[in-house]
Amino acid sequence: MAELQEATIVGTPALDGRYITEMDMWPLECPEFNRLYQFYDNLREGRFTTTKCQKCGHIAFPPGVICPKCWSEELEWVDLPQRAKVVTFTETQAGAPIGFPRPLIMAWLGFDKDSPIKHLLVRIVNCTEGELKEGDEVRLVVFEVPSHPIEVKKETKICDRVYYAFEPVK
Amino acid sequence: MARNTHAVIVGGGTSKFGVREATLFDMVQEAAKACSDDIPALKPRDIDGLLFCSTKVGRHSNALNTAPLIAHRLGLKPTSICTRLDTLCAGSNTGIILAKGLVESGIAEVVLVTGAEKSYLPQRWETNYTELAVNDHDWDSAMGLGVPPPFFAMIAKMHMKRYGTTKEQMAHVSVANYNYGSTNPKAHFYPKTLTMEEALEARLIADPFGLFDCCPLTDGASAVIIASEERAREMSERPLVYIRGTGQHATHSMSAGWPGETLAEWPHLKKAAEVAYKNARVTPKDIDVAQVHDCFTISEIIEMEELGFCEKGEGGAYVASGALNLGGKRPINTDGGLISCGHPFGASGARQSLELCKQLQGRAINQAKNPKFALAHNLSGACAQHTVVIYGTEPVE
C-alpha cells in the first residue's frame, strides 16, 4: 500500500514513478525529440555552445533551428564563454522548486563586454550557503541528470541526459 | 483600425479572495453572481462572448478547452468567442484588450471576461507542483527558476544598489496597500492594517523581502463585462468608462534575453506604457489613479518609474512621499492591490480594472477625487511581459 501510494503521488505509475512527465525538471535532449541535441552533446564534451547565423551573423541564446533575427536556417554552432562574474544572487531555503536541493543558490551573471550573451540567470553548485559574494568569478560545470525512457517502435530505449550550472572558481 | 463603436467596461464583481473552501468553478460562479449584482439589468443571454483566464485551472494544470465548461456553468451560450487565455498574471487584462478589439470591430457586442485561480490544494507541495512550467522550461526552469520570490529579490537588491532604494521605502508600499485593503471585504487580508514597524520587523522570506513585501498565493475569481457603448447604455445608467488605449509588450522568454541594462531597469514596461499612452492620447501626468502589479513592493516602486510617474531611480522616494495615498499625487492600488487582495493569477487583472471602473464612476470604497483617466498594469511570469490598459470617462475620438 505504501509503495502504491508513493507511486501514485510522486510519479507516473506506468513508468514505475521514474519521472513525472508533466513536471520533468530537465529537457528532452535526444535527437528523437529535439533538433538542438547538439547543444547537449557539446555539453558532454565540456563545450558551452549556441547557434550563430551564417547570413546575418547574429548569435542567439538559447540556440534554435532558425535565426530569431532574420529567420535564416543557415546556422553554425559556436562556443560561448565559460566564465562570468556574479552580479547579484539569492539563496533560497524555503522556495526551491520540487526536486532541487536546498539551499538553492541562483545568480544573475554578467559576461565580458565582447561576449555574445550579456547576462544569464543560473544555478550555482558546489557552493555552500554564505560562501558566494557579488563579483565572484564562476565557471561552467556539466553534470548528469536523470535519464528517461522513450519508445522506438516496440522497443524501449533509455536516453541519458546532462545539464549545466556554474560553480565558484576557487 | 476601423471602429464601429467604443468599447466600455460596464461593471463587474469578484468572489471573496483568500484561502477558500471552494473549487475553481464555485468561485467563477460567485464572481459571475457578483457581476450580475453590479449590473442588475444584465442577463446571461445578453452575453455573446466569453474569455476565461486561468493559468493553472486549479489542481488540473493540464486541463484543456475549459472555456466551454465555464460557459456551461454560467448558463452562457456564446456566439462570437469562447476561449481561454493563459497569460499568467496578466490573464484577464489581456482578455480586456482582446474584448475591446472584438467589440470595436463588431465581432462581439457583450463579452464576459472572467479570471480564476485555485492555488490552495490538499497538500502544500501540490500548489507549486507545476511551477517550472511558468518559465522557459528547458533553459531557466531547469536551473531552478520557479515561482518568483528569489528572482524579484535579486531585482530588489539591484535596485537598492544602483538607486539607493531602502527597505523603509519598500515598506511604504506594503503599508499603503494593506491599509487600502483593510476596507475591502473581498481582499485576502481584509480587515488587516499594517504599520511601518510591523512591516520592517516581519520574518524574512528572501533577502531583502520580509513577509509583507510579498503578495500571497490566493484563491479567487473575478468577472467584468466589456460591451459596446450602445449595449452598455441599455444595461446601466452609470457613467460610461471607456477603454481608451492598451499595450502589451514581450521581449524575451528566458533570462539571456532580459532587455534591461540590469534587473533594475524594465524597458519592456516603458515600451508597453508608451504604446498605451499613445493609443489613449494621454501622458503619464494625466493619469489620476492607477492599479499596478505589486507582486512585491519593489515591483510597485519600479513601475512608478517606468510608467513615467516619477524619474528613473526615484521610485523609492516617490512611494515614501505619500503620493500613493488618497489625497496624494496619484492614489495607487486603492482596493489593496495584489499585496492585500492576494494574487489569483488569472483573476487579478479584471479585479484591478473593476476597481478603476468604480473609481471613474465615482463609486469606489477609497474614492479618488474626480478622476478622469486611470491605468491598469500587470507583469507576467519572471517579468517576461508587460500589459497596460488605460481607461477614461470620455472616448478617444
Coordinates of C-alpha atoms in Angstrom, one line a residue:
Chain A
M1 CA 0.0 0.0 0.0
A2 CA 2.8 2.4 0.9
E3 CA 4.5 1.6 -2.4
L4 CA 1.4 2.2 -4.3
Q5 CA 0.7 5.5 -2.6
E6 CA 4.3 6.7 -3.3
A7 CA 4.0 5.8 -7.0
T8 CA 0.6 7.4 -7.2
I9 CA 1.7 10.6 -5.6
V10 CA 5.2 11.4 -6.9
G11 CA 5.4 9.6 -10.2
T12 CA 3.7 8.3 -13.2
P13 CA 2.6 4.7 -12.2
A14 CA 3.1 3.4 -15.7
L15 CA 6.7 4.4 -15.5
D16 CA 7.3 3.0 -12.1
G17 CA 7.5 6.5 -10.7
R18 CA 10.7 7.1 -12.6
Y19 CA 9.7 10.6 -13.7
I20 CA 6.8 12.9 -13.7
T21 CA 6.0 13.6 -17.3
E22 CA 4.3 16.9 -16.7
M23 CA 6.9 18.2 -14.4
D24 CA 10.1 16.6 -15.7
M25 CA 12.8 19.1 -14.4
W26 CA 15.0 18.6 -17.4
P27 CA 14.6 19.0 -21.2
L28 CA 14.0 16.2 -23.7
E29 CA 17.5 16.2 -25.2
C30 CA 17.7 13.2 -27.5
P31 CA 17.7 13.5 -31.3
E32 CA 14.3 11.7 -31.5
F33 CA 12.6 14.7 -29.7
N34 CA 14.9 17.7 -30.0
R35 CA 16.7 19.2 -33.0
L36 CA 19.0 21.0 -30.6
Y37 CA 20.5 17.7 -29.3
Q38 CA 23.9 19.0 -30.4
F39 CA 23.9 21.6 -27.6
Y40 CA 23.7 18.7 -25.1
D41 CA 26.3 16.6 -27.0
N42 CA 28.6 19.6 -26.8
L43 CA 28.0 19.9 -23.1
R44 CA 29.1 16.3 -22.7
E45 CA 32.4 17.4 -24.3
G46 CA 32.7 20.3 -21.9
R47 CA 31.6 22.9 -24.6
F48 CA 29.1 25.6 -23.9
T49 CA 27.7 26.5 -27.3
T50 CA 24.9 28.1 -29.2
T51 CA 23.8 28.8 -32.8
K52 CA 25.2 31.6 -34.9
C53 CA 23.5 32.8 -38.1
Q54 CA 25.7 32.4 -41.2
K55 CA 23.6 35.0 -43.0
C56 CA 23.4 37.9 -40.6
G57 CA 26.0 36.9 -38.0
H58 CA 23.6 37.1 -35.1
I59 CA 24.4 34.8 -32.1
A60 CA 21.3 33.8 -30.3
F61 CA 20.8 32.2 -26.9
P62 CA 19.1 29.8 -26.4
P63 CA 20.1 28.2 -29.7
G64 CA 17.4 27.5 -32.3
V65 CA 16.8 25.9 -35.7
I66 CA 16.2 29.4 -37.3
C67 CA 17.9 32.7 -36.6
P68 CA 15.4 34.8 -34.5
K69 CA 16.8 38.0 -36.1
C70 CA 16.5 37.2 -39.9
W71 CA 14.8 33.7 -39.8
S72 CA 17.6 32.1 -41.8
E73 CA 18.1 28.4 -41.4
E74 CA 21.8 28.6 -42.1
L75 CA 23.3 28.3 -38.7
E76 CA 26.6 27.0 -37.2
W77 CA 27.5 26.0 -33.6
V78 CA 29.9 28.4 -31.8
D79 CA 31.4 28.4 -28.4
L80 CA 30.3 30.8 -25.6
P81 CA 32.4 32.0 -22.7
Q82 CA 32.5 29.5 -19.8
R83 CA 33.4 32.1 -17.1
A84 CA 31.4 35.0 -15.8
K85 CA 31.0 37.3 -12.8
V86 CA 28.2 37.2 -10.2
V87 CA 26.3 40.5 -10.4
T88 CA 23.7 39.5 -7.8
F89 CA 22.4 36.3 -6.3
T90 CA 19.9 34.7 -4.0
E91 CA 20.0 31.7 -1.6
T92 CA 16.6 30.0 -1.2
Q93 CA 15.8 27.7 1.6
A94 CA 12.0 27.5 1.5
G95 CA 11.1 28.3 -2.0
A96 CA 13.2 25.9 -4.1
P97 CA 11.0 24.0 -6.7
I98 CA 10.4 20.4 -6.0
G99 CA 13.4 18.2 -6.9
F100 CA 16.0 20.9 -6.4
P101 CA 18.4 20.6 -3.4
R102 CA 18.3 23.3 -0.7
P103 CA 19.6 25.8 -0.3
L104 CA 19.1 26.6 -4.0
I105 CA 21.6 29.3 -5.0
M106 CA 20.8 31.3 -8.1
A107 CA 22.9 34.1 -9.6
W108 CA 22.5 36.7 -12.2
L109 CA 25.7 36.5 -14.2
G110 CA 27.4 39.3 -16.2
F111 CA 29.7 38.2 -19.1
D112 CA 32.6 40.1 -20.6
K113 CA 31.9 43.0 -22.9
D114 CA 32.8 41.1 -26.1
S115 CA 30.6 38.1 -25.2
P116 CA 27.5 37.5 -27.4
I117 CA 25.4 36.9 -24.2
K118 CA 25.4 39.8 -21.7
H119 CA 23.7 38.1 -18.8
L120 CA 22.2 34.8 -17.7
L121 CA 20.3 33.5 -14.7
V122 CA 21.9 30.3 -13.5
R123 CA 22.1 27.9 -10.6
I124 CA 25.3 27.9 -8.6
V125 CA 26.5 24.5 -7.4
N126 CA 29.5 23.2 -5.4
C127 CA 29.0 26.2 -3.1
T128 CA 27.7 26.4 0.4
E129 CA 25.3 28.9 1.8
G130 CA 27.0 32.2 2.8
E131 CA 30.1 31.5 0.6
L132 CA 29.2 33.4 -2.6
K133 CA 29.8 37.1 -2.9
E134 CA 28.9 39.7 -5.6
G135 CA 31.8 40.0 -8.1
D136 CA 32.9 36.4 -7.6
E137 CA 34.1 34.6 -10.8
V138 CA 32.2 31.4 -11.7
R139 CA 32.7 28.8 -14.4
L140 CA 30.6 26.3 -16.3
V141 CA 30.0 22.8 -14.8
V142 CA 28.3 19.9 -16.6
F143 CA 26.6 17.0 -14.7
E144 CA 24.4 14.0 -15.4
V145 CA 20.7 14.3 -14.7
P146 CA 18.1 11.5 -14.6
S147 CA 17.6 9.6 -17.8
H148 CA 14.2 8.8 -19.3
P149 CA 12.7 6.0 -21.4
I150 CA 11.5 6.5 -25.0
E151 CA 9.5 4.1 -27.1
V152 CA 11.0 3.3 -30.5
K153 CA 8.5 1.1 -32.3
K154 CA 8.1 -1.8 -29.8
E155 CA 11.4 -1.3 -28.0
T156 CA 12.0 0.9 -25.0
K157 CA 15.3 2.9 -25.2
I158 CA 16.8 4.8 -22.3
C159 CA 18.0 8.3 -23.0
D160 CA 20.9 9.6 -20.8
R161 CA 20.9 13.3 -20.1
V162 CA 23.2 16.1 -18.9
Y163 CA 22.6 19.6 -17.8
Y164 CA 24.8 22.6 -16.7
A165 CA 25.2 25.1 -14.0
F166 CA 28.0 27.3 -12.7
E167 CA 30.4 26.9 -9.8
P168 CA 32.8 29.3 -8.0
V169 CA 36.3 29.5 -9.3
K170 CA 38.4 28.8 -6.2
Chain B
M1 CA -8.4 50.4 -37.1
A2 CA -11.9 50.9 -38.5
R3 CA -14.0 51.3 -35.4
N4 CA -17.8 50.6 -35.3
T5 CA -18.2 51.7 -31.7
H6 CA -16.3 52.4 -28.5
A7 CA -15.7 49.5 -26.0
V8 CA -16.5 50.3 -22.4
I9 CA -16.2 48.4 -19.1
V10 CA -19.7 48.3 -17.7
G11 CA -19.1 46.8 -14.2
G12 CA -18.2 43.5 -12.6
G13 CA -17.6 41.6 -9.5
T14 CA -15.3 39.2 -7.7
S15 CA -15.6 36.3 -5.4
K16 CA -14.1 36.6 -1.9
F17 CA -10.3 36.3 -2.4
G18 CA -8.4 34.2 0.2
V19 CA -7.9 30.6 1.2
R20 CA -11.2 29.3 0.0
E21 CA -13.2 26.2 0.8
A22 CA -14.4 26.1 -2.8
T23 CA -13.5 24.8 -6.3
L24 CA -12.4 27.0 -9.1
F25 CA -15.8 26.6 -10.7
D26 CA -17.6 27.6 -7.4
M27 CA -15.6 30.8 -7.4
V28 CA -16.3 31.6 -11.1
Q29 CA -20.0 31.3 -10.3
E30 CA -19.6 33.6 -7.3
A31 CA -17.8 36.2 -9.4
A32 CA -20.5 36.0 -12.1
K33 CA -23.2 36.4 -9.5
A34 CA -21.3 39.5 -8.1
C35 CA -21.0 40.8 -11.6
S36 CA -24.8 40.4 -12.2
D37 CA -25.5 42.1 -8.8
D38 CA -23.4 45.0 -10.0
I39 CA -25.2 45.2 -13.3
P40 CA -28.8 44.2 -12.4
A41 CA -30.1 44.6 -16.0
L42 CA -27.5 42.1 -17.3
K43 CA -29.0 38.8 -18.4
P44 CA -26.9 35.7 -19.3
R45 CA -28.5 35.6 -22.7
D46 CA -27.1 39.2 -23.4
I47 CA -23.5 37.8 -23.3
D48 CA -22.3 36.8 -26.7
G49 CA -18.6 36.3 -25.9
L50 CA -16.6 34.6 -23.1
L51 CA -12.9 34.9 -22.4
F52 CA -11.8 32.7 -19.5
C53 CA -8.4 33.5 -18.0
S54 CA -6.7 30.9 -15.8
T55 CA -3.1 29.7 -15.6
K56 CA -3.3 26.5 -13.6
V57 CA -7.0 25.7 -13.6
G58 CA -6.9 24.5 -10.1
R59 CA -5.4 21.1 -9.5
H60 CA -5.5 20.1 -13.2
S61 CA -2.9 22.3 -14.9
N62 CA -3.2 20.1 -18.0
A63 CA -7.0 20.8 -18.3
L64 CA -7.9 21.7 -21.8
N65 CA -10.7 23.5 -23.6
T66 CA -12.0 24.9 -20.3
A67 CA -13.9 27.9 -21.7
P68 CA -17.0 25.8 -22.8
L69 CA -17.0 24.3 -19.3
I70 CA -17.2 27.8 -17.8
A71 CA -19.9 28.8 -20.3
H72 CA -22.0 25.8 -19.2
R73 CA -21.6 26.6 -15.5
L74 CA -22.6 30.2 -16.1
G75 CA -25.5 29.3 -18.4
L76 CA -23.9 31.1 -21.4
K77 CA -24.2 30.1 -25.0
P78 CA -21.5 32.3 -26.6
T79 CA -21.8 33.0 -30.4
S80 CA -18.9 35.4 -31.0
I81 CA -15.9 34.0 -29.0
C82 CA -15.5 31.3 -26.3
T83 CA -11.8 30.6 -25.4
R84 CA -9.3 30.5 -22.6
L85 CA -6.2 32.8 -22.1
D86 CA -3.2 31.6 -20.1
T87 CA -1.2 34.9 -19.9
L88 CA -0.4 34.0 -16.3
C89 CA -0.6 37.1 -14.1
A90 CA -1.9 39.3 -16.9
G91 CA -4.7 36.9 -18.0
S92 CA -7.8 39.0 -17.5
N93 CA -6.3 42.3 -18.5
T94 CA -5.2 40.5 -21.7
G95 CA -8.9 39.4 -22.0
I96 CA -10.0 43.0 -21.7
I97 CA -7.6 44.0 -24.5
L98 CA -9.0 41.3 -26.8
A99 CA -12.6 42.1 -25.8
K100 CA -12.0 45.7 -26.8
G101 CA -10.8 44.6 -30.2
L102 CA -13.7 42.2 -30.7
V103 CA -16.3 44.8 -29.6
E104 CA -14.9 47.7 -31.6
S105 CA -14.5 45.6 -34.8
G106 CA -18.1 44.4 -34.5
I107 CA -17.3 40.8 -34.0
A108 CA -18.8 40.8 -30.4
E109 CA -21.1 43.1 -28.5
V110 CA -21.1 42.0 -24.9
V111 CA -18.1 40.0 -23.6
L112 CA -17.7 38.5 -20.2
V113 CA -14.0 38.4 -19.2
T114 CA -13.6 36.1 -16.2
G115 CA -10.4 35.0 -14.5
A116 CA -10.0 32.4 -11.7
E117 CA -7.3 30.5 -9.9
K118 CA -7.4 27.8 -7.2
S119 CA -4.0 27.9 -5.6
Y120 CA -4.6 26.2 -2.2
L121 CA -4.6 22.4 -2.7
P122 CA -4.8 19.5 -0.3
Q123 CA -1.1 19.3 0.3
R124 CA 1.2 22.3 0.3
W125 CA 3.6 20.9 -2.3
E126 CA 0.8 20.5 -4.8
T127 CA 0.4 24.3 -5.2
N128 CA 3.8 24.7 -6.8
Y129 CA 3.8 21.3 -8.5
T130 CA 3.7 22.8 -11.9
E131 CA 5.8 25.9 -11.1
L132 CA 8.6 25.0 -13.5
A133 CA 6.1 25.3 -16.4
V134 CA 5.6 29.0 -15.8
N135 CA 9.0 29.9 -17.1
D136 CA 11.2 28.9 -20.1
H137 CA 11.3 25.2 -19.1
D138 CA 14.3 23.8 -20.9
W139 CA 16.5 26.9 -20.2
D140 CA 15.6 28.8 -17.0
S141 CA 13.4 26.3 -15.1
A142 CA 16.0 23.6 -15.4
M143 CA 18.3 26.0 -13.4
G144 CA 15.7 26.0 -10.6
L145 CA 13.7 29.1 -11.6
G146 CA 10.2 28.6 -10.2
V147 CA 7.8 30.9 -8.6
P148 CA 9.1 34.5 -8.4
P149 CA 10.4 35.4 -4.8
P150 CA 14.1 34.7 -5.5
F151 CA 14.1 36.4 -8.9
F152 CA 12.4 39.6 -7.6
A153 CA 14.7 39.5 -4.5
M154 CA 17.6 39.9 -7.0
I155 CA 15.7 42.7 -8.7
A156 CA 15.3 44.5 -5.3
K157 CA 19.0 44.0 -4.4
M158 CA 20.0 45.5 -7.7
H159 CA 17.6 48.5 -7.4
M160 CA 18.9 49.1 -3.8
K161 CA 22.5 49.1 -5.0
R162 CA 22.0 51.2 -8.1
Y163 CA 19.5 53.8 -6.9
G164 CA 19.8 53.7 -3.1
T165 CA 16.3 52.3 -2.5
T166 CA 15.7 51.2 1.1
K167 CA 13.7 48.7 3.0
E168 CA 11.8 51.6 4.6
Q169 CA 10.8 52.9 1.2
M170 CA 9.6 49.4 0.2
A171 CA 7.6 49.2 3.5
H172 CA 5.7 52.4 2.5
V173 CA 4.2 50.3 -0.4
S174 CA 3.1 47.4 1.8
V175 CA 1.7 49.8 4.5
A176 CA -0.3 51.8 1.9
N177 CA -1.7 48.6 0.2
Y178 CA -2.6 46.8 3.4
N179 CA -4.4 49.9 4.6
Y180 CA -6.4 50.3 1.4
G181 CA -7.2 46.5 1.5
S182 CA -8.4 46.8 5.1
T183 CA -11.5 48.5 3.8
N184 CA -12.1 45.9 1.0
P185 CA -14.2 43.0 2.3
K186 CA -13.2 40.9 -0.7
A187 CA -9.5 41.2 0.0
H188 CA -7.5 38.2 1.1
F189 CA -6.2 40.0 4.2
Y190 CA -9.3 42.1 5.0
P191 CA -9.5 43.7 7.6
K192 CA -5.8 43.7 8.4
T193 CA -4.0 47.1 8.6
L194 CA -0.2 47.3 8.7
T195 CA 2.2 49.7 10.5
M196 CA 5.8 50.6 9.4
E197 CA 7.1 48.8 12.5
E198 CA 5.3 45.5 11.7
A199 CA 6.4 45.7 8.0
L200 CA 10.1 46.2 8.9
E201 CA 10.1 43.6 11.7
A202 CA 8.5 40.9 9.6
R203 CA 10.0 37.4 9.1
L204 CA 12.5 37.3 6.2
I205 CA 11.2 35.5 3.1
A206 CA 14.0 36.1 0.6
D207 CA 16.6 38.8 1.4
P208 CA 15.7 41.7 1.3
F209 CA 11.9 40.8 1.3
G210 CA 10.0 40.4 4.6
L211 CA 6.6 38.7 4.7
F212 CA 4.7 41.9 3.9
D213 CA 6.8 42.7 0.9
C214 CA 5.3 39.7 -1.0
C215 CA 1.8 39.2 -2.3
P216 CA 0.3 35.8 -1.1
L217 CA -1.0 33.0 -3.3
T218 CA -4.7 33.3 -3.3
D219 CA -7.9 31.5 -4.4
G220 CA -10.3 33.8 -6.2
A221 CA -12.2 34.7 -9.3
S222 CA -13.3 38.0 -11.0
A223 CA -15.6 38.9 -13.8
V224 CA -16.2 42.1 -15.8
I225 CA -18.4 43.0 -18.7
I226 CA -16.9 44.7 -21.8
A227 CA -19.5 45.9 -24.2
S228 CA -20.2 48.4 -27.0
E229 CA -21.3 51.8 -25.6
E230 CA -24.8 51.3 -27.2
R231 CA -25.3 47.9 -25.3
A232 CA -23.8 49.4 -22.2
R233 CA -26.3 52.2 -22.1
E234 CA -29.1 49.6 -22.3
M235 CA -27.7 47.7 -19.3
S236 CA -26.6 50.5 -17.0
E237 CA -27.3 54.2 -16.2
R238 CA -23.9 54.7 -14.7
P239 CA -21.3 57.0 -16.5
L240 CA -19.6 55.1 -19.3
V241 CA -15.9 54.1 -18.7
Y242 CA -14.1 53.8 -22.0
I243 CA -11.1 51.5 -22.7
R244 CA -9.0 54.3 -24.3
G245 CA -5.7 52.6 -25.0
T246 CA -3.8 49.4 -24.5
G247 CA -0.3 48.0 -24.8
Q248 CA 1.3 44.6 -24.3
H249 CA 5.0 44.1 -24.8
A250 CA 7.1 40.9 -24.6
T251 CA 10.8 40.9 -25.3
H252 CA 12.1 37.6 -24.1
S253 CA 11.2 34.3 -22.6
M254 CA 14.5 33.4 -20.9
S255 CA 16.9 35.3 -18.8
A256 CA 19.6 35.7 -21.6
G257 CA 17.1 37.9 -23.4
W258 CA 16.5 40.3 -20.5
P259 CA 16.1 43.8 -22.1
G260 CA 17.4 46.0 -19.3
E261 CA 20.9 47.1 -18.6
T262 CA 20.4 45.5 -15.2
L263 CA 17.5 43.8 -13.5
A264 CA 16.5 47.2 -12.0
E265 CA 15.6 48.6 -15.5
W266 CA 12.4 47.4 -17.1
P267 CA 12.4 48.9 -20.6
H268 CA 9.8 46.5 -21.7
L269 CA 7.3 48.1 -19.3
K270 CA 8.3 51.5 -20.5
K271 CA 7.5 50.4 -24.1
A272 CA 4.2 48.8 -23.2
A273 CA 3.2 52.0 -21.4
E274 CA 4.3 54.3 -24.3
V275 CA 2.1 52.3 -26.7
A276 CA -0.9 52.5 -24.4
Y277 CA -0.4 56.2 -23.7
K278 CA -0.2 56.9 -27.4
N279 CA -3.3 54.9 -28.2
A280 CA -5.1 56.6 -25.3
R281 CA -3.9 60.1 -26.3
V282 CA -2.7 60.8 -22.8
T283 CA 0.6 61.2 -21.0
P284 CA 1.7 59.9 -17.6
K285 CA 0.8 63.1 -15.8
D286 CA -2.9 62.8 -17.0
I287 CA -3.3 59.5 -15.0
D288 CA -5.3 60.3 -11.8
V289 CA -5.5 56.8 -10.3
A290 CA -3.8 53.5 -11.1
Q291 CA -3.7 49.8 -10.3
V292 CA -0.2 48.4 -10.8
H293 CA 1.3 44.9 -10.4
D294 CA 2.6 44.9 -6.8
C295 CA 3.5 41.3 -6.7
F296 CA 6.4 42.6 -4.5
T297 CA 6.9 46.0 -3.0
I298 CA 9.9 46.6 -5.3
S299 CA 7.7 46.0 -8.4
E300 CA 5.4 48.9 -7.5
I301 CA 8.5 51.1 -7.0
I302 CA 10.0 50.3 -10.4
E303 CA 6.6 50.6 -12.0
M304 CA 6.2 54.2 -10.8
E305 CA 9.4 54.9 -12.6
E306 CA 8.8 53.0 -15.9
L307 CA 5.2 54.2 -16.1
G308 CA 6.6 57.8 -16.0
F309 CA 5.0 58.8 -12.7
C310 CA 8.5 59.8 -11.4
E311 CA 12.0 59.9 -12.7
K312 CA 14.0 56.7 -13.1
G313 CA 15.7 55.8 -9.8
E314 CA 13.3 57.9 -7.7
G315 CA 10.6 55.4 -7.2
G316 CA 11.7 54.8 -3.6
A317 CA 11.4 58.4 -2.7
Y318 CA 8.2 58.7 -4.7
V319 CA 6.3 56.0 -2.8
A320 CA 7.7 57.3 0.6
S321 CA 6.3 60.8 -0.2
G322 CA 2.7 59.9 0.3
A323 CA 1.9 60.1 -3.4
L324 CA 0.2 56.7 -3.3
N325 CA -2.4 57.7 -0.7
L326 CA -5.9 59.2 -1.1
G327 CA -5.2 62.9 -1.3
G328 CA -1.7 62.1 -2.5
K329 CA -0.4 62.9 -6.0
R330 CA -1.9 59.7 -7.6
P331 CA -3.6 57.1 -5.5
I332 CA -2.3 53.6 -6.4
N333 CA -3.9 50.2 -5.7
T334 CA -6.9 51.7 -3.9
D335 CA -8.6 48.3 -3.3
G336 CA -5.4 46.8 -1.7
G337 CA -3.5 45.6 -4.7
L338 CA -2.0 42.2 -5.0
I339 CA -0.4 42.6 -1.6
S340 CA -3.6 42.8 0.4
C341 CA -6.2 41.3 -2.1
G342 CA -3.9 38.4 -2.9
H343 CA -3.0 37.2 -6.4
P344 CA -5.1 34.5 -8.1
F345 CA -3.1 35.0 -11.3
G346 CA -5.9 34.9 -14.0
A347 CA -8.3 36.9 -11.8
S348 CA -6.1 39.8 -10.8
G349 CA -6.3 41.9 -14.0
A350 CA -10.1 42.1 -14.0
R351 CA -10.1 42.8 -10.3
Q352 CA -7.8 45.8 -11.0
S353 CA -9.8 47.0 -13.9
L354 CA -13.1 46.7 -12.0
E355 CA -11.7 49.0 -9.2
L356 CA -10.7 51.5 -11.9
C357 CA -14.2 51.3 -13.4
K358 CA -15.6 52.1 -10.0
Q359 CA -13.1 55.0 -9.5
L360 CA -14.1 56.6 -12.8
Q361 CA -17.8 56.1 -12.0
G362 CA -17.2 57.8 -8.6
R363 CA -18.3 54.7 -6.5
A364 CA -15.1 53.2 -5.2
I365 CA -14.7 52.5 -1.4
N366 CA -11.5 54.5 -1.4
Q367 CA -12.6 57.1 -3.9
A368 CA -10.0 59.3 -5.6
K369 CA -11.1 63.0 -6.2
N370 CA -12.9 63.3 -9.6
P371 CA -10.5 61.0 -11.7
K372 CA -10.8 61.3 -15.5
F373 CA -8.1 58.8 -16.5
A374 CA -7.0 55.5 -14.9
L375 CA -4.3 52.9 -15.7
A376 CA -4.0 49.2 -15.0
H377 CA -0.8 47.3 -15.3
N378 CA 0.3 43.6 -15.0
L379 CA 3.6 41.9 -15.5
S380 CA 3.7 38.2 -16.2
G381 CA 6.0 35.4 -15.1
A382 CA 9.6 36.3 -14.3
C383 CA 8.9 39.8 -15.6
A384 CA 8.8 38.5 -19.2
Q385 CA 5.9 40.6 -20.4
H386 CA 4.0 43.8 -19.5
T387 CA 0.4 44.7 -20.1
V388 CA -1.1 48.2 -19.8
V389 CA -4.8 49.2 -20.1
I390 CA -5.9 52.9 -19.9
Y391 CA -9.4 53.9 -19.1
G392 CA -11.2 57.3 -19.3
T393 CA -14.5 59.0 -18.8
E394 CA -14.5 60.1 -22.5
P395 CA -13.8 58.1 -25.6
V396 CA -10.8 58.7 -27.9
E397 CA -12.2 60.4 -31.0

